[in-house]
Amino acid sequence: MAFIPSCVLGFSSHGLPTSSFNESFISLFGNDHVIFLDDERKSVQISLDQSSGSGFASQLTYLYSYFSASIKLPGNYTAGVVVSYYTSNADEYTTNHDEIDFEFLGNTGGKPWTLQTNFYGNGSTGRGREERYTLWFDPTQDFHSYSILWTSTWIVYYVDDVPVRVVQKIDAMGGDFPSKAMTLFATIWDGSNWATGGGQNKVDYKYAPFIAKYSSFVLYGCSANPAREESAAEMCGNAADLNSFNGLTTESKGKMEKFRIEHLIYSYCDDRSRYPTPLPECNLRGKSS
Ligand SMILES: *[C@@H]1O[C@H](CO)[C@@H](O)[C@H](O)[C@H]1NC(C)=O
Ligand SMILES: *[C@@H]1O[C@H](CO)[C@@H](O)[C@H](O)[C@H]1NC(C)=O
Ligand SMILES: *[C@@H]1O[C@H](CO)[C@@H](O)[C@H](O)[C@H]1NC(C)=O
């Protein structure tokens, strides 16, 4: 009788190869503020000062992927500063773009950064799905990994190994679930008018330059060539296992629930002044995720 090992089916991000900045990205704006941190060009810093913010973008677009980077945020007084790591296709689809975001919102001296997650699908910009969290570590002291798993039916946001948010596509969301190829971006910019205290605490350039460092890039997924019409399955190549992801393990769910009890400070699902009737996926919380 054959021995059948008990195994967990589905996608695992462990052991995925990292890629250098050179292989996978190009600088996007504030080019003289995009600086390599090592000879192999594996790590990069971007900065904001009075003259400019800066950012970089992936060379390819991706339809369903696992993206990860280790990021170290600027310390000291960072009110009004926004550091981002996100996917978008707003350049290509001006009225019906998709987007999946990590946004880090700076703070006044000595106060912790806030992490925000959000997503849009097919131009659902009138229906923001923001959540905000504190972190269980100081993100200005060390690099920590921030990852997005995006399949045709799931989005999972991870901080280090902890899933902090899970979105499962349901029919009632209509086109609001991101489903077109996107570029990966990282930026630092002046968000004085909203990022901190609802815009009360502006960027103070006395503390510039504000420097965010990125390393350990993983872009694992279905890279799309905008010039060719291929199905997502064809584009996935070796990353076909992504779509075998079918929800978190019990252990991961436990980690997420603990995180959310301790660190969730805002969810659009609980904001009745914005959404008197919660958006459809809010009913799923605590059940499917
Ligand atoms: C990075 O890319 C630039 C421009 O293509 C090239 O000149 C340089 O040699 C590359 N460096 C490494 C370490 O790959
Ligand atoms: C914080 O800012 C002060 C004043 O600009 C500076 O002396 C100090 O080195 C900064 N600390 C860090 C960790 O950047
Ligand atoms: C996305 O938006 C486009 C343009 O507004 C529309 O034609 C299409 O039906 C939408 N797709 C979905 C899945 O809602």
Short mmCIF file of C-alpha atoms and ligand atoms in Angstrom, two decimals:
data_model
loop_
_atom_site.label_atom_id
_atom_site.label_comp_id
_atom_site.label_asym_id
_atom_site.label_seq_id
_atom_site.Cartn_x
_atom_site.Cartn_y
_atom_site.Cartn_z
CA MET A 1 0.00 0.00 0.00
CA ALA A 2 1.42 3.38 -0.96
CA PHE A 3 2.29 5.76 1.78
CA ILE A 4 0.34 8.98 1.33
CA PRO A 5 1.96 11.81 3.22
CA SER A 6 -0.37 14.18 4.94
CA CYS A 7 0.36 17.50 3.38
CA VAL A 8 -1.15 20.91 3.17
CA LEU A 9 -2.13 21.81 -0.36
CA GLY A 10 -1.79 25.34 -1.57
CA PHE A 11 0.64 28.10 -2.17
CA SER A 12 3.63 28.64 0.10
CA SER A 13 5.80 31.74 -0.06
CA HIS A 14 8.72 30.10 1.72
CA GLY A 15 11.91 29.82 -0.27
CA LEU A 16 10.84 31.95 -3.21
CA PRO A 17 13.75 33.60 -5.01
CA THR A 18 14.46 37.28 -4.49
CA SER A 19 15.31 39.56 -7.36
CA SER A 20 17.55 42.59 -7.54
CA PHE A 21 16.29 46.08 -8.23
CA ASN A 22 18.09 45.96 -11.55
CA GLU A 23 16.36 42.82 -12.70
CA SER A 24 12.85 43.85 -11.85
CA PHE A 25 12.38 47.59 -11.35
CA ILE A 26 12.98 51.01 -12.83
CA SER A 27 12.96 54.32 -11.04
CA LEU A 28 9.78 56.28 -11.53
CA PHE A 29 10.30 59.83 -10.25
CA GLY A 30 12.80 61.76 -8.16
CA ASN A 31 15.44 59.65 -9.89
CA ASP A 32 18.38 61.22 -8.06
CA HIS A 33 16.67 60.22 -4.79
CA VAL A 34 16.64 56.52 -5.79
CA ILE A 35 19.96 55.22 -4.47
CA PHE A 36 21.37 51.70 -4.39
CA LEU A 37 22.53 50.44 -1.02
CA ASP A 38 24.83 47.65 -2.23
CA ASP A 39 26.99 46.80 -5.22
CA GLU A 40 24.66 44.06 -6.41
CA ARG A 41 21.81 46.54 -6.44
CA LYS A 42 19.62 44.26 -4.38
CA SER A 43 18.56 47.03 -2.00
CA VAL A 44 17.55 50.59 -2.65
CA GLN A 45 16.56 53.67 -0.73
CA ILE A 46 14.08 56.31 -1.77
CA SER A 47 13.72 59.66 -0.07
CA LEU A 48 11.64 62.77 0.32
CA ASP A 49 13.05 66.25 0.82
CA GLN A 50 11.94 69.75 -0.05
CA SER A 51 12.92 69.28 -3.69
CA SER A 52 11.16 65.98 -4.37
CA GLY A 53 9.73 62.66 -3.31
CA SER A 54 10.76 59.54 -5.20
CA GLY A 55 9.65 56.11 -6.25
CA PHE A 56 10.19 53.08 -8.40
CA ALA A 57 8.06 50.66 -10.40
CA SER A 58 8.25 47.09 -11.65
CA GLN A 59 9.36 46.62 -15.25
CA LEU A 60 6.57 44.14 -15.94
CA THR A 61 2.91 44.05 -15.09
CA TYR A 62 1.46 41.12 -13.17
CA LEU A 63 -1.90 39.42 -13.18
CA TYR A 64 -2.16 37.50 -9.87
CA SER A 65 1.09 37.30 -7.97
CA TYR A 66 2.86 37.23 -4.66
CA PHE A 67 4.82 40.43 -4.02
CA SER A 68 7.11 40.94 -1.08
CA ALA A 69 9.70 43.46 0.06
CA SER A 70 11.53 44.15 3.28
CA ILE A 71 11.11 47.79 4.20
CA LYS A 72 12.67 50.04 6.82
CA LEU A 73 10.87 53.32 7.45
CA PRO A 74 12.33 56.73 8.31
CA GLY A 75 12.56 57.54 12.01
CA ASN A 76 12.28 60.73 14.01
CA TYR A 77 9.56 63.22 13.15
CA THR A 78 7.70 61.92 10.07
CA ALA A 79 4.27 63.56 10.27
CA GLY A 80 2.74 63.96 6.81
CA VAL A 81 5.16 61.49 5.23
CA VAL A 82 3.62 58.63 3.24
CA VAL A 83 5.61 55.55 2.25
CA SER A 84 3.83 53.15 -0.04
CA TYR A 85 4.14 49.71 -1.54
CA TYR A 86 1.26 48.96 -3.87
CA THR A 87 0.03 47.65 -7.19
CA SER A 88 -1.98 49.71 -9.65
CA ASN A 89 -2.93 50.00 -13.30
CA ALA A 90 -4.21 53.59 -13.09
CA ASP A 91 -1.88 54.65 -15.92
CA GLU A 92 -3.49 52.21 -18.29
CA TYR A 93 -7.10 52.29 -17.03
CA THR A 94 -7.82 55.88 -16.10
CA THR A 95 -11.51 55.42 -15.29
CA ASN A 96 -11.62 51.78 -14.16
CA HIS A 97 -8.32 51.00 -12.52
CA ASP A 98 -7.44 48.34 -9.94
CA GLU A 99 -5.18 48.84 -6.94
CA ILE A 100 -3.92 46.96 -3.85
CA ASP A 101 -2.16 49.07 -1.21
CA PHE A 102 0.15 49.09 1.73
CA GLU A 103 0.52 52.68 2.91
CA PHE A 104 2.63 53.74 5.87
CA LEU A 105 1.57 56.98 7.50
CA GLY A 106 4.21 58.90 9.43
CA ASN A 107 3.75 60.53 12.80
CA THR A 108 4.89 63.33 15.04
CA GLY A 109 8.11 62.77 17.00
CA GLY A 110 8.23 59.60 19.03
CA LYS A 111 4.74 58.42 18.00
CA PRO A 112 4.39 55.19 16.01
CA TRP A 113 3.74 54.83 12.31
CA THR A 114 0.30 53.67 11.18
CA LEU A 115 -0.09 50.97 8.54
CA GLN A 116 -3.03 51.26 6.15
CA THR A 117 -4.27 48.66 3.66
CA ASN A 118 -6.80 49.25 0.91
CA PHE A 119 -7.87 48.05 -2.52
CA TYR A 120 -9.94 49.15 -5.49
CA GLY A 121 -11.33 47.17 -8.41
CA ASN A 122 -12.38 48.43 -11.80
CA GLY A 123 -12.55 52.07 -10.71
CA SER A 124 -14.31 51.57 -7.36
CA THR A 125 -12.60 54.71 -6.02
CA GLY A 126 -15.88 55.87 -4.48
CA ARG A 127 -15.79 52.80 -2.24
CA GLY A 128 -12.56 52.92 -0.27
CA ARG A 129 -11.91 49.76 1.73
CA GLU A 130 -9.33 51.10 4.14
CA GLU A 131 -8.14 49.43 7.28
CA ARG A 132 -5.55 50.88 9.65
CA TYR A 133 -3.34 49.17 12.21
CA THR A 134 -0.59 49.72 14.69
CA LEU A 135 2.40 47.36 14.47
CA TRP A 136 3.91 45.16 17.18
CA PHE A 137 7.42 46.44 16.43
CA ASP A 138 9.09 49.74 15.56
CA PRO A 139 9.26 49.73 11.72
CA THR A 140 12.00 52.38 11.76
CA GLN A 141 14.49 50.16 13.62
CA ASP A 142 14.74 47.16 11.29
CA PHE A 143 13.63 45.75 7.98
CA HIS A 144 10.31 43.85 8.08
CA SER A 145 8.64 42.10 5.20
CA TYR A 146 5.37 43.35 3.76
CA SER A 147 3.72 41.03 1.27
CA ILE A 148 0.64 40.86 -0.91
CA LEU A 149 -0.78 37.57 -2.15
CA TRP A 150 -3.25 38.26 -4.96
CA THR A 151 -5.05 35.46 -6.77
CA SER A 152 -8.23 35.44 -8.83
CA THR A 153 -10.25 34.99 -5.64
CA TRP A 154 -8.11 36.09 -2.69
CA ILE A 155 -6.05 39.00 -1.44
CA VAL A 156 -3.93 38.45 1.66
CA TYR A 157 -1.81 41.18 3.23
CA TYR A 158 1.09 39.89 5.35
CA VAL A 159 3.44 41.65 7.75
CA ASP A 160 6.38 39.33 8.31
CA ASP A 161 4.63 35.96 8.60
CA VAL A 162 1.40 37.31 9.99
CA PRO A 163 -1.60 37.67 7.68
CA VAL A 164 -3.10 40.98 8.78
CA ARG A 165 -6.03 41.05 6.35
CA VAL A 166 -7.79 38.60 4.06
CA VAL A 167 -10.23 39.44 1.30
CA GLN A 168 -12.17 36.72 -0.45
CA LYS A 169 -13.88 37.65 -3.70
CA ILE A 170 -17.63 37.22 -3.57
CA ASP A 171 -20.13 37.76 -6.38
CA ALA A 172 -21.80 40.66 -4.57
CA MET A 173 -18.59 42.71 -4.91
CA GLY A 174 -19.14 42.90 -8.67
CA GLY A 175 -16.07 44.40 -10.33
CA ASP A 176 -14.67 45.79 -7.07
CA PHE A 177 -12.18 42.92 -6.73
CA PRO A 178 -8.92 43.72 -8.62
CA SER A 179 -8.78 41.57 -11.75
CA LYS A 180 -6.59 43.27 -14.36
CA ALA A 181 -2.80 43.18 -14.65
CA MET A 182 -1.01 45.73 -12.48
CA THR A 183 2.42 47.29 -11.98
CA LEU A 184 4.09 47.18 -8.54
CA PHE A 185 5.12 50.56 -7.12
CA ALA A 186 7.04 51.92 -4.14
CA THR A 187 6.97 55.62 -3.34
CA ILE A 188 7.66 58.21 -0.66
CA TRP A 189 5.79 61.50 -0.86
CA ASP A 190 4.38 64.48 1.00
CA GLY A 191 0.89 63.61 2.21
CA SER A 192 0.62 66.66 4.49
CA ASN A 193 -3.02 67.26 3.68
CA TRP A 194 -4.28 63.90 5.01
CA ALA A 195 -1.70 61.44 6.31
CA THR A 196 -1.34 62.42 9.95
CA GLY A 197 -4.06 63.64 12.29
CA GLY A 198 -6.35 64.02 9.27
CA GLY A 199 -3.95 66.59 7.82
CA GLN A 200 -3.28 68.57 11.01
CA ASN A 201 0.37 67.53 11.22
CA LYS A 202 2.26 68.54 8.09
CA VAL A 203 5.68 67.46 6.84
CA ASP A 204 8.41 69.39 8.67
CA TYR A 205 11.36 69.59 6.28
CA LYS A 206 13.65 70.42 9.16
CA TYR A 207 13.81 66.61 9.57
CA ALA A 208 14.46 65.87 5.87
CA PRO A 209 15.61 63.84 4.10
CA PHE A 210 13.06 61.16 4.98
CA ILE A 211 14.56 57.86 3.83
CA ALA A 212 12.76 54.56 3.23
CA LYS A 213 14.83 51.46 2.44
CA TYR A 214 13.64 48.43 0.45
CA SER A 215 15.29 45.05 -0.01
CA SER A 216 14.58 41.32 -0.47
CA PHE A 217 12.21 41.78 -3.38
CA VAL A 218 10.03 38.86 -4.37
CA LEU A 219 7.87 39.14 -7.46
CA TYR A 220 6.43 35.72 -7.98
CA GLY A 221 3.54 35.37 -10.31
CA CYS A 222 1.95 35.81 -13.63
CA SER A 223 3.87 38.47 -15.48
CA ALA A 224 1.84 40.02 -18.19
CA ASN A 225 3.13 41.39 -21.42
CA PRO A 226 0.69 44.18 -22.26
CA ALA A 227 1.44 43.72 -25.94
CA ARG A 228 0.25 40.11 -26.03
CA GLU A 229 -3.07 38.57 -25.24
CA GLU A 230 -2.42 35.55 -23.07
CA SER A 231 -4.56 33.90 -20.49
CA ALA A 232 -3.55 34.27 -16.88
CA ALA A 233 -2.76 30.56 -16.73
CA GLU A 234 -0.31 30.85 -19.62
CA MET A 235 1.43 33.82 -18.05
CA CYS A 236 1.87 32.11 -14.70
CA GLY A 237 4.54 29.70 -15.86
CA ASN A 238 6.10 28.22 -12.76
CA ALA A 239 3.84 30.25 -10.52
CA ALA A 240 0.76 28.20 -11.31
CA ASP A 241 0.67 27.09 -7.68
CA LEU A 242 -0.48 30.58 -6.71
CA ASN A 243 -4.00 29.76 -7.72
CA SER A 244 -4.01 26.68 -5.55
CA PHE A 245 -4.20 29.02 -2.57
CA ASN A 246 -7.57 28.39 -1.01
CA GLY A 247 -7.59 30.28 2.24
CA LEU A 248 -5.47 30.50 5.35
CA THR A 249 -4.52 27.53 7.46
CA THR A 250 -6.02 27.30 10.93
CA GLU A 251 -2.71 28.38 12.40
CA SER A 252 -2.50 31.47 10.17
CA LYS A 253 -6.08 32.39 10.94
CA GLY A 254 -5.23 32.28 14.62
CA LYS A 255 -2.27 34.62 14.09
CA MET A 256 -4.44 37.00 12.09
CA GLU A 257 -7.21 37.08 14.67
CA LYS A 258 -4.76 37.80 17.46
CA PHE A 259 -3.18 40.59 15.40
CA ARG A 260 -6.53 42.14 14.57
CA ILE A 261 -7.75 42.10 18.16
CA GLU A 262 -4.60 43.86 19.30
CA HIS A 263 -3.76 46.16 16.40
CA LEU A 264 -6.75 47.00 14.19
CA ILE A 265 -7.60 50.66 14.76
CA TYR A 266 -9.95 51.35 11.86
CA SER A 267 -11.98 49.29 9.42
CA TYR A 268 -14.32 50.60 6.73
CA CYS A 269 -16.58 47.71 7.70
CA ASP A 270 -17.26 49.36 11.06
CA ASP A 271 -17.61 52.92 9.75
CA ARG A 272 -21.37 53.53 9.71
CA SER A 273 -21.04 57.24 8.93
CA ARG A 274 -19.31 56.32 5.66
CA TYR A 275 -21.22 53.14 4.92
CA PRO A 276 -24.65 53.10 6.59
CA THR A 277 -25.01 49.72 4.87
CA PRO A 278 -21.69 47.85 5.09
CA LEU A 279 -20.14 46.73 1.80
CA PRO A 280 -21.10 43.14 0.95
CA GLU A 281 -17.88 41.37 1.94
CA CYS A 282 -18.09 42.84 5.45
CA ASN A 283 -20.73 40.25 6.32
CA LEU A 284 -18.15 37.52 5.75
CA ARG A 285 -15.77 38.66 8.43
CA GLY A 286 -15.06 36.04 10.98
CA LYS A 287 -16.62 33.34 8.81
CA SER A 288 -14.71 32.71 5.60
CA SER A 289 -11.48 34.43 6.50
C1 LIG B 1 22.19 47.46 -13.51
O1 LIG B 1 21.62 48.00 -14.68
C2 LIG B 1 22.39 49.03 -15.27
C3 LIG B 1 21.60 49.61 -16.40
O2 LIG B 1 21.04 48.62 -17.19
C4 LIG B 1 23.72 48.46 -15.72
O3 LIG B 1 24.52 49.48 -16.27
C5 LIG B 1 24.43 47.86 -14.51
O4 LIG B 1 25.60 47.21 -14.93
C6 LIG B 1 23.53 46.85 -13.78
N1 LIG B 1 24.23 46.48 -12.57
C7 LIG B 1 24.13 45.26 -12.04
C8 LIG B 1 24.89 45.06 -10.78
O5 LIG B 1 23.46 44.40 -12.54
C1 LIG B 2 16.66 62.73 14.86
O1 LIG B 2 16.73 64.11 14.57
C2 LIG B 2 17.72 64.78 15.28
C3 LIG B 2 17.59 66.26 14.96
O2 LIG B 2 17.50 66.49 13.58
C4 LIG B 2 19.09 64.22 14.91
O3 LIG B 2 20.10 64.84 15.66
C5 LIG B 2 19.10 62.71 15.19
O4 LIG B 2 20.31 62.15 14.71
C6 LIG B 2 17.94 62.03 14.50
N1 LIG B 2 17.88 60.63 14.88
C7 LIG B 2 17.75 59.67 13.97
C8 LIG B 2 17.66 58.29 14.53
O5 LIG B 2 17.68 59.86 12.79
C1 LIG B 3 -15.38 47.35 -15.49
O1 LIG B 3 -15.57 48.65 -16.00
C2 LIG B 3 -15.81 48.68 -17.39
C3 LIG B 3 -15.83 50.13 -17.81
O2 LIG B 3 -16.57 50.92 -16.93
C4 LIG B 3 -17.11 47.95 -17.69
O3 LIG B 3 -17.34 47.96 -19.07
C5 LIG B 3 -16.99 46.50 -17.19
O4 LIG B 3 -18.22 45.83 -17.36
C6 LIG B 3 -16.59 46.48 -15.73
N1 LIG B 3 -16.29 45.11 -15.34
C7 LIG B 3 -16.82 44.55 -14.26
C8 LIG B 3 -16.40 43.15 -13.98
O5 LIG B 3 -17.61 45.13 -13.52
#
